[in-house]
Amino acid sequence: MTSIGGAGTSGMVDWNLAVATATRLVRPGPEVSRDEAREVVAELRRHAKASEEHVRAYTRMIPEGTDPAADTPVLVVDRAGWIKANVAGFRALLTPLLGKMQERRSSTPGSAVLGAVGGKVTGVELGMLLSFLASRILGQYETFAPATRDLPAGADGGGRLLLVAPNIVHVERELDVSPHDFRLWVCLHEETHRTQFTGVPWLRDHLQGEIQSFLAATDVDPGTVVERLREAVQTLAGGRPEGEEGEPSPSLVELVQTPEQREILGRLTAVMSLLEGHADYVMDGVGPQVVPSVAEIREKFQARRARGASRLDLALRRLLGLDAKLRQYRDGERFVRAVVDQVGMDGFNRVWTSPNTLPTKAEIAAPADWIARVHRKADS
């Protein structure tokens, strides 16, 4: 097995064990012949390339100078490939927090032994969660994607676009929609994310800074984070999915918030709502021109998103904060649609001018306030 970013067994999490556990436990994908698999991979690559022009023409977001998208690889992966890519990304992003927690733990008697055991336990638990998620993700633009021997990434911290072929095939069969149309529709959404980050040079550093500030403000005992992870695994394994009074368990994010973190999280929520809503708006806007059955796909996909797979799925989505992500799609798309309706696409694109022109969490819910603030100030 390829080591993830170096010594995978050091520190608070045994990252290599997380990969091994997730890869072992992840469910197999849908049955396809070798020829069918080759055809799916080839079509997804063609759609990803075609989506670049569709998205840029619609959004009017054109990278300046040398096209950075040319240095942002598109990878069609299986579920194991998605797991490896995300473990590498998690490790890079969480290193500051885990280092802080490791320093706190090092003052405890017997910390070396506890650390080794705890790292393996946490690695197994993280692997179990990744195995659950690996069968659900259709595509992903990895903003923070360190290159590994098996998984290339853009230079100087550039990202990569992942398309998870078995999951796309599974959903298109489940929804009983045109495979050609559905694959292009998914690529339009993910390509919009790639366009956001390649077309707005400051966006990646801004988002990374906010996330690192959030993690740096964490003031929590390492055992608390591990316990929340264990609760998620118990839920996945069929344990009690609600809190003591029958209320849904708090999400992992909610359980580690300090007042400073809540402020940062509000800004992050607004940015993520913007990015996800913009991607949904674009794929539906481009869709009628290039995806004949877009209305049918959207209707069926929205129903699938809303209902979840099961009570267990709903409980785990809550614990991981995935229900908040569903709200981000909905709220963000409403924001984008309202702004474009009022000031047009060029007027909306002022949102990408600087961090100061990003909408606040309150403005996501009140687009007219963002228009008044940004356009009145710019036009005065």
CSV table of C-alpha atoms in Angstrom, one decimal:
chain,number,residue,atom,x,y,z
A,1,MET,CA,0.0,0.0,0.0
A,2,THR,CA,1.3,3.5,-0.8
A,3,SER,CA,2.2,5.6,2.2
A,4,ILE,CA,0.0,8.7,2.4
A,5,GLY,CA,2.4,11.6,2.5
A,6,GLY,CA,5.2,10.0,4.4
A,7,ALA,CA,5.2,8.3,7.8
A,8,GLY,CA,1.6,7.2,8.0
A,9,THR,CA,1.6,5.8,11.5
A,10,SER,CA,2.9,8.9,13.4
A,11,GLY,CA,0.9,11.3,15.5
A,12,MET,CA,-2.8,11.2,16.4
A,13,VAL,CA,-4.1,9.3,13.4
A,14,ASP,CA,-2.6,6.3,11.6
A,15,TRP,CA,-3.4,7.6,8.1
A,16,ASN,CA,-2.3,4.4,6.3
A,17,LEU,CA,-4.5,2.3,8.5
A,18,ALA,CA,-7.4,4.7,7.7
A,19,VAL,CA,-6.8,4.0,4.0
A,20,ALA,CA,-6.5,0.3,4.5
A,21,THR,CA,-9.7,0.1,6.7
A,22,ALA,CA,-11.8,2.2,4.3
A,23,THR,CA,-10.6,0.3,1.3
A,24,ARG,CA,-11.4,-3.0,2.9
A,25,LEU,CA,-14.8,-2.0,4.1
A,26,VAL,CA,-16.1,0.1,1.2
A,27,ARG,CA,-19.0,-1.6,-0.7
A,28,PRO,CA,-18.3,-2.8,-4.2
A,29,GLY,CA,-19.5,-0.7,-7.0
A,30,PRO,CA,-22.2,-1.7,-9.6
A,31,GLU,CA,-21.4,-4.6,-11.9
A,32,VAL,CA,-20.0,-3.4,-15.2
A,33,SER,CA,-18.0,-5.3,-17.8
A,34,ARG,CA,-14.4,-4.2,-18.5
A,35,ASP,CA,-15.5,-2.7,-21.8
A,36,GLU,CA,-18.3,-0.8,-20.1
A,37,ALA,CA,-15.9,0.5,-17.5
A,38,ARG,CA,-13.5,1.8,-20.2
A,39,GLU,CA,-16.5,3.5,-21.9
A,40,VAL,CA,-17.6,5.2,-18.7
A,41,VAL,CA,-14.1,6.5,-18.0
A,42,ALA,CA,-13.6,7.8,-21.5
A,43,GLU,CA,-17.0,9.5,-21.6
A,44,LEU,CA,-16.4,11.2,-18.2
A,45,ARG,CA,-13.1,12.5,-19.5
A,46,ARG,CA,-14.7,13.9,-22.6
A,47,HIS,CA,-17.5,15.5,-20.6
A,48,ALA,CA,-15.1,17.0,-18.2
A,49,LYS,CA,-13.2,18.6,-21.1
A,50,ALA,CA,-16.4,19.8,-22.8
A,51,SER,CA,-17.7,21.2,-19.5
A,52,GLU,CA,-14.8,23.7,-19.3
A,53,GLU,CA,-16.0,25.7,-22.3
A,54,HIS,CA,-19.7,25.4,-21.4
A,55,VAL,CA,-19.1,26.7,-17.8
A,56,ARG,CA,-16.8,29.5,-18.8
A,57,ALA,CA,-19.1,30.7,-21.5
A,58,TYR,CA,-22.0,30.8,-19.1
A,59,THR,CA,-20.3,32.2,-16.0
A,60,ARG,CA,-18.0,34.6,-17.9
A,61,MET,CA,-15.2,33.5,-15.5
A,62,ILE,CA,-12.1,33.2,-17.7
A,63,PRO,CA,-8.7,32.6,-16.0
A,64,GLU,CA,-6.2,35.4,-16.8
A,65,GLY,CA,-2.9,34.7,-18.5
A,66,THR,CA,-1.8,31.0,-18.7
A,67,ASP,CA,-4.8,28.8,-18.2
A,68,PRO,CA,-4.3,27.3,-14.7
A,69,ALA,CA,-7.0,24.7,-15.4
A,70,ALA,CA,-4.5,23.0,-17.8
A,71,ASP,CA,-2.4,22.3,-14.7
A,72,THR,CA,-5.4,21.0,-12.7
A,73,PRO,CA,-5.7,17.3,-13.4
A,74,VAL,CA,-9.1,15.6,-14.0
A,75,LEU,CA,-9.0,12.1,-12.4
A,76,VAL,CA,-11.6,9.4,-13.0
A,77,VAL,CA,-11.3,7.2,-9.9
A,78,ASP,CA,-12.9,4.3,-8.2
A,79,ARG,CA,-14.0,4.3,-4.6
A,80,ALA,CA,-10.6,3.3,-3.4
A,81,GLY,CA,-9.0,6.1,-5.3
A,82,TRP,CA,-11.4,8.6,-3.8
A,83,ILE,CA,-10.4,7.3,-0.3
A,84,LYS,CA,-6.7,7.7,-0.9
A,85,ALA,CA,-7.1,11.2,-2.3
A,86,ASN,CA,-9.2,12.4,0.6
A,87,VAL,CA,-7.0,10.9,3.3
A,88,ALA,CA,-4.1,12.8,1.7
A,89,GLY,CA,-6.1,16.0,1.7
A,90,PHE,CA,-7.4,15.5,5.3
A,91,ARG,CA,-3.8,15.0,6.5
A,92,ALA,CA,-2.5,18.1,4.9
A,93,LEU,CA,-5.4,20.2,6.2
A,94,LEU,CA,-5.5,18.8,9.7
A,95,THR,CA,-1.8,18.7,10.5
A,96,PRO,CA,-1.8,22.0,12.5
A,97,LEU,CA,-4.7,20.9,14.7
A,98,LEU,CA,-3.3,17.4,15.2
A,99,GLY,CA,0.1,18.8,16.0
A,100,LYS,CA,-1.5,21.0,18.7
A,101,MET,CA,-3.4,18.0,20.1
A,102,GLN,CA,-0.2,15.9,20.1
A,103,GLU,CA,1.6,18.5,22.1
A,104,ARG,CA,-1.1,18.6,24.7
A,105,ARG,CA,-1.1,14.8,24.9
A,106,SER,CA,2.7,14.6,25.2
A,107,SER,CA,2.6,16.0,28.7
A,108,THR,CA,0.5,13.0,29.9
A,109,PRO,CA,2.4,10.0,31.5
A,110,GLY,CA,2.5,7.1,29.1
A,111,SER,CA,1.7,9.3,26.2
A,112,ALA,CA,3.9,7.4,23.7
A,113,VAL,CA,2.0,4.2,24.2
A,114,LEU,CA,-1.3,5.9,24.4
A,115,GLY,CA,-0.5,7.8,21.2
A,116,ALA,CA,0.4,4.7,19.3
A,117,VAL,CA,-2.7,2.9,20.3
A,118,GLY,CA,-4.9,6.0,19.9
A,119,GLY,CA,-3.6,6.6,16.5
A,120,LYS,CA,-4.5,3.2,15.3
A,121,VAL,CA,-7.9,3.3,16.9
A,122,THR,CA,-8.6,6.7,15.3
A,123,GLY,CA,-7.2,5.4,12.0
A,124,VAL,CA,-9.7,2.6,12.0
A,125,GLU,CA,-12.6,4.9,12.9
A,126,LEU,CA,-11.7,7.4,10.3
A,127,GLY,CA,-11.5,4.6,7.8
A,128,MET,CA,-15.0,3.4,8.7
A,129,LEU,CA,-16.4,6.8,8.0
A,130,LEU,CA,-14.6,7.2,4.7
A,131,SER,CA,-15.9,3.8,3.6
A,132,PHE,CA,-19.4,5.1,4.2
A,133,LEU,CA,-18.8,8.4,2.3
A,134,ALA,CA,-16.8,6.7,-0.6
A,135,SER,CA,-19.9,5.1,-2.0
A,136,ARG,CA,-21.9,8.4,-2.0
A,137,ILE,CA,-19.6,11.1,-3.6
A,138,LEU,CA,-20.2,11.6,-7.3
A,139,GLY,CA,-17.5,14.1,-8.0
A,140,GLN,CA,-15.3,16.5,-6.0
A,141,TYR,CA,-13.0,19.4,-6.7
A,142,GLU,CA,-10.2,18.9,-4.2
A,143,THR,CA,-9.0,22.4,-3.4
A,144,PHE,CA,-6.3,21.3,-1.0
A,145,ALA,CA,-4.8,18.3,-2.8
A,146,PRO,CA,-1.2,17.3,-2.2
A,147,ALA,CA,0.3,15.3,-5.0
A,148,THR,CA,1.1,11.6,-4.2
A,149,ARG,CA,2.8,9.0,-6.4
A,150,ASP,CA,-0.6,7.7,-7.5
A,151,LEU,CA,-2.6,10.9,-7.5
A,152,PRO,CA,-1.2,14.0,-9.3
A,153,ALA,CA,-2.3,17.5,-8.4
A,154,GLY,CA,-1.8,21.0,-9.7
A,155,ALA,CA,1.6,22.7,-9.1
A,156,ASP,CA,2.1,25.1,-6.1
A,157,GLY,CA,-0.9,23.7,-4.2
A,158,GLY,CA,-3.3,23.6,-7.1
A,159,GLY,CA,-6.2,21.2,-6.9
A,160,ARG,CA,-7.6,18.3,-8.8
A,161,LEU,CA,-11.0,17.3,-10.0
A,162,LEU,CA,-12.2,13.8,-9.0
A,163,LEU,CA,-15.0,12.0,-10.8
A,164,VAL,CA,-16.0,8.8,-9.0
A,165,ALA,CA,-17.1,6.5,-11.8
A,166,PRO,CA,-18.8,3.7,-9.9
A,167,ASN,CA,-21.0,6.1,-7.9
A,168,ILE,CA,-22.0,8.0,-11.0
A,169,VAL,CA,-23.1,4.7,-12.7
A,170,HIS,CA,-24.9,3.6,-9.5
A,171,VAL,CA,-27.0,6.8,-9.3
A,172,GLU,CA,-27.8,7.0,-13.0
A,173,ARG,CA,-29.1,3.5,-12.8
A,174,GLU,CA,-31.0,4.1,-9.6
A,175,LEU,CA,-32.7,7.3,-11.0
A,176,ASP,CA,-33.3,5.5,-14.4
A,177,VAL,CA,-32.0,8.5,-16.4
A,178,SER,CA,-30.0,8.9,-19.6
A,179,PRO,CA,-26.4,7.9,-18.7
A,180,HIS,CA,-24.9,10.3,-21.3
A,181,ASP,CA,-27.0,13.2,-20.0
A,182,PHE,CA,-26.4,12.4,-16.3
A,183,ARG,CA,-22.6,12.1,-16.7
A,184,LEU,CA,-22.4,15.5,-18.4
A,185,TRP,CA,-24.7,17.1,-15.8
A,186,VAL,CA,-22.4,15.9,-13.0
A,187,CYS,CA,-19.3,17.2,-14.8
A,188,LEU,CA,-20.9,20.6,-15.3
A,189,HIS,CA,-21.3,20.9,-11.5
A,190,GLU,CA,-17.8,19.8,-10.7
A,191,GLU,CA,-16.2,21.9,-13.5
A,192,THR,CA,-17.9,24.9,-12.0
A,193,HIS,CA,-16.0,24.4,-8.8
A,194,ARG,CA,-12.7,24.1,-10.7
A,195,THR,CA,-13.6,27.3,-12.6
A,196,GLN,CA,-14.3,29.1,-9.3
A,197,PHE,CA,-10.8,28.3,-8.0
A,198,THR,CA,-8.8,28.7,-11.2
A,199,GLY,CA,-10.7,31.8,-12.2
A,200,VAL,CA,-10.4,33.5,-8.8
A,201,PRO,CA,-6.7,33.3,-7.8
A,202,TRP,CA,-7.2,34.5,-4.2
A,203,LEU,CA,-10.0,32.2,-3.3
A,204,ARG,CA,-8.0,29.1,-2.4
A,205,ASP,CA,-5.7,31.0,0.0
A,206,HIS,CA,-8.6,32.8,1.5
A,207,LEU,CA,-10.5,29.6,2.2
A,208,GLN,CA,-7.4,27.9,3.5
A,209,GLY,CA,-6.7,30.8,5.8
A,210,GLU,CA,-10.2,30.7,7.2
A,211,ILE,CA,-10.1,26.9,7.8
A,212,GLN,CA,-6.7,27.1,9.5
A,213,SER,CA,-7.9,29.9,11.7
A,214,PHE,CA,-10.9,27.7,12.6
A,215,LEU,CA,-8.6,24.8,13.5
A,216,ALA,CA,-6.1,27.0,15.4
A,217,ALA,CA,-9.0,28.3,17.6
A,218,THR,CA,-9.8,24.8,18.7
A,219,ASP,CA,-9.5,24.4,22.4
A,220,VAL,CA,-10.6,20.9,23.1
A,221,ASP,CA,-9.2,17.8,24.8
A,222,PRO,CA,-8.0,15.3,22.2
A,223,GLY,CA,-10.3,12.7,23.8
A,224,THR,CA,-13.3,14.8,23.0
A,225,VAL,CA,-12.6,14.8,19.2
A,226,VAL,CA,-11.9,11.0,19.3
A,227,GLU,CA,-15.2,10.5,21.2
A,228,ARG,CA,-17.2,12.4,18.6
A,229,LEU,CA,-15.5,10.3,15.9
A,230,ARG,CA,-16.4,7.1,17.9
A,231,GLU,CA,-20.0,8.2,18.1
A,232,ALA,CA,-20.1,8.6,14.4
A,233,VAL,CA,-18.8,5.1,13.9
A,234,GLN,CA,-21.3,3.7,16.4
A,235,THR,CA,-24.0,5.3,14.5
A,236,LEU,CA,-22.7,3.8,11.3
A,237,ALA,CA,-22.5,0.4,13.0
A,238,GLY,CA,-26.2,0.6,14.0
A,239,GLY,CA,-25.9,2.2,17.4
A,240,ARG,CA,-28.3,4.7,18.9
A,241,PRO,CA,-28.6,7.6,16.4
A,242,GLU,CA,-30.2,10.2,18.6
A,243,GLY,CA,-29.1,12.1,21.7
A,244,GLU,CA,-30.4,11.3,25.2
A,245,GLU,CA,-33.7,13.2,24.8
A,246,GLY,CA,-34.4,11.9,21.3
A,247,GLU,CA,-32.8,14.9,19.5
A,248,PRO,CA,-30.3,14.4,16.7
A,249,SER,CA,-26.7,14.1,17.9
A,250,PRO,CA,-24.8,17.3,17.5
A,251,SER,CA,-22.5,17.4,14.4
A,252,LEU,CA,-18.8,17.1,14.8
A,253,VAL,CA,-18.3,20.7,13.9
A,254,GLU,CA,-20.8,22.0,16.4
A,255,LEU,CA,-19.1,20.1,19.2
A,256,VAL,CA,-15.7,21.8,18.8
A,257,GLN,CA,-16.8,25.4,18.5
A,258,THR,CA,-15.4,28.2,20.6
A,259,PRO,CA,-16.9,31.8,20.2
A,260,GLU,CA,-14.1,32.6,17.8
A,261,GLN,CA,-14.8,29.5,15.8
A,262,ARG,CA,-18.5,30.3,15.6
A,263,GLU,CA,-17.7,33.6,13.9
A,264,ILE,CA,-15.3,31.9,11.5
A,265,LEU,CA,-17.8,29.1,10.8
A,266,GLY,CA,-20.4,31.7,9.9
A,267,ARG,CA,-18.1,33.1,7.2
A,268,LEU,CA,-17.1,29.6,6.0
A,269,THR,CA,-20.8,28.6,5.8
A,270,ALA,CA,-21.5,31.7,3.6
A,271,VAL,CA,-18.6,30.9,1.3
A,272,MET,CA,-19.5,27.2,0.9
A,273,SER,CA,-23.2,28.1,0.3
A,274,LEU,CA,-22.0,30.5,-2.4
A,275,LEU,CA,-19.8,27.9,-4.1
A,276,GLU,CA,-22.3,25.1,-3.9
A,277,GLY,CA,-25.2,27.2,-4.9
A,278,HIS,CA,-23.3,28.7,-7.8
A,279,ALA,CA,-22.4,25.2,-9.1
A,280,ASP,CA,-26.0,24.1,-8.9
A,281,TYR,CA,-27.2,27.3,-10.7
A,282,VAL,CA,-24.6,26.9,-13.5
A,283,MET,CA,-25.3,23.2,-14.2
A,284,ASP,CA,-29.0,23.9,-14.4
A,285,GLY,CA,-28.4,27.0,-16.5
A,286,VAL,CA,-26.1,25.3,-19.0
A,287,GLY,CA,-28.2,22.1,-18.8
A,288,PRO,CA,-31.0,23.0,-21.3
A,289,GLN,CA,-28.5,23.8,-24.0
A,290,VAL,CA,-26.5,20.5,-23.8
A,291,VAL,CA,-28.4,18.1,-21.5
A,292,PRO,CA,-31.8,17.4,-23.1
A,293,SER,CA,-33.2,15.6,-20.1
A,294,VAL,CA,-32.0,18.1,-17.5
A,295,ALA,CA,-35.4,18.7,-16.0
A,296,GLU,CA,-36.0,15.0,-15.4
A,297,ILE,CA,-32.6,14.6,-13.9
A,298,ARG,CA,-32.9,17.6,-11.6
A,299,GLU,CA,-36.4,16.5,-10.3
A,300,LYS,CA,-35.3,12.9,-9.6
A,301,PHE,CA,-31.9,14.0,-8.1
A,302,GLN,CA,-33.5,16.5,-5.8
A,303,ALA,CA,-35.9,13.9,-4.5
A,304,ARG,CA,-33.0,11.6,-3.9
A,305,ARG,CA,-31.1,14.3,-2.0
A,306,ALA,CA,-34.0,15.2,0.2
A,307,ARG,CA,-35.1,11.7,1.3
A,308,GLY,CA,-31.7,10.2,2.1
A,309,ALA,CA,-31.2,6.5,2.0
A,310,SER,CA,-32.5,5.5,5.4
A,311,ARG,CA,-32.9,6.6,9.0
A,312,LEU,CA,-29.3,5.5,9.6
A,313,ASP,CA,-28.2,7.6,6.7
A,314,LEU,CA,-30.1,10.7,8.0
A,315,ALA,CA,-28.6,10.3,11.5
A,316,LEU,CA,-25.0,10.0,10.2
A,317,ARG,CA,-25.5,12.9,7.8
A,318,ARG,CA,-26.5,15.0,10.8
A,319,LEU,CA,-23.5,13.9,12.9
A,320,LEU,CA,-21.1,14.7,10.1
A,321,GLY,CA,-22.8,17.9,9.2
A,322,LEU,CA,-23.8,16.7,5.8
A,323,ASP,CA,-27.4,18.0,6.3
A,324,ALA,CA,-25.9,21.5,6.5
A,325,LYS,CA,-24.3,20.8,3.1
A,326,LEU,CA,-27.7,20.1,1.6
A,327,ARG,CA,-29.0,23.4,2.9
A,328,GLN,CA,-25.9,25.1,1.4
A,329,TYR,CA,-26.9,23.9,-2.1
A,330,ARG,CA,-30.5,25.2,-1.6
A,331,ASP,CA,-29.7,28.5,0.1
A,332,GLY,CA,-26.7,29.3,-2.1
A,333,GLU,CA,-28.6,28.6,-5.4
A,334,ARG,CA,-31.4,30.9,-4.3
A,335,PHE,CA,-28.9,33.6,-3.5
A,336,VAL,CA,-27.2,33.3,-6.9
A,337,ARG,CA,-30.5,33.2,-8.8
A,338,ALA,CA,-31.8,36.3,-7.0
A,339,VAL,CA,-28.7,38.3,-7.7
A,340,VAL,CA,-28.4,37.3,-11.3
A,341,ASP,CA,-32.1,38.2,-11.8
A,342,GLN,CA,-31.5,41.6,-10.4
A,343,VAL,CA,-28.0,42.7,-11.7
A,344,GLY,CA,-27.1,40.1,-14.4
A,345,MET,CA,-24.2,37.7,-14.5
A,346,ASP,CA,-21.6,40.4,-14.7
A,347,GLY,CA,-23.2,42.1,-11.7
A,348,PHE,CA,-23.1,38.8,-9.8
A,349,ASN,CA,-19.5,38.3,-10.7
A,350,ARG,CA,-18.5,41.2,-8.5
A,351,VAL,CA,-18.8,38.6,-5.7
A,352,TRP,CA,-15.3,37.4,-6.9
A,353,THR,CA,-13.6,40.8,-6.6
A,354,SER,CA,-12.1,40.2,-3.1
A,355,PRO,CA,-12.9,38.6,0.3
A,356,ASN,CA,-14.7,41.8,1.1
A,357,THR,CA,-17.3,41.2,-1.6
A,358,LEU,CA,-18.1,37.7,-0.6
A,359,PRO,CA,-21.6,37.5,0.9
A,360,THR,CA,-22.1,37.2,4.7
A,361,LYS,CA,-24.2,34.4,6.1
A,362,ALA,CA,-27.0,36.9,6.6
A,363,GLU,CA,-26.7,38.1,3.0
A,364,ILE,CA,-27.0,34.6,1.7
A,365,ALA,CA,-30.5,34.6,3.1
A,366,ALA,CA,-31.1,38.3,2.0
A,367,PRO,CA,-29.6,38.8,-1.5
A,368,ALA,CA,-30.9,42.3,-1.7
A,369,ASP,CA,-28.7,43.3,1.2
A,370,TRP,CA,-25.6,42.0,-0.7
A,371,ILE,CA,-26.6,43.9,-3.8
A,372,ALA,CA,-27.1,47.1,-1.8
A,373,ARG,CA,-23.8,46.8,-0.1
A,374,VAL,CA,-21.6,45.7,-3.0
A,375,HIS,CA,-23.2,47.6,-5.9
A,376,ARG,CA,-24.0,50.8,-4.0
A,377,LYS,CA,-20.4,51.0,-2.7
A,378,ALA,CA,-18.9,50.2,-6.1
A,379,ASP,CA,-21.2,52.5,-8.1
A,380,SER,CA,-21.1,55.5,-5.7
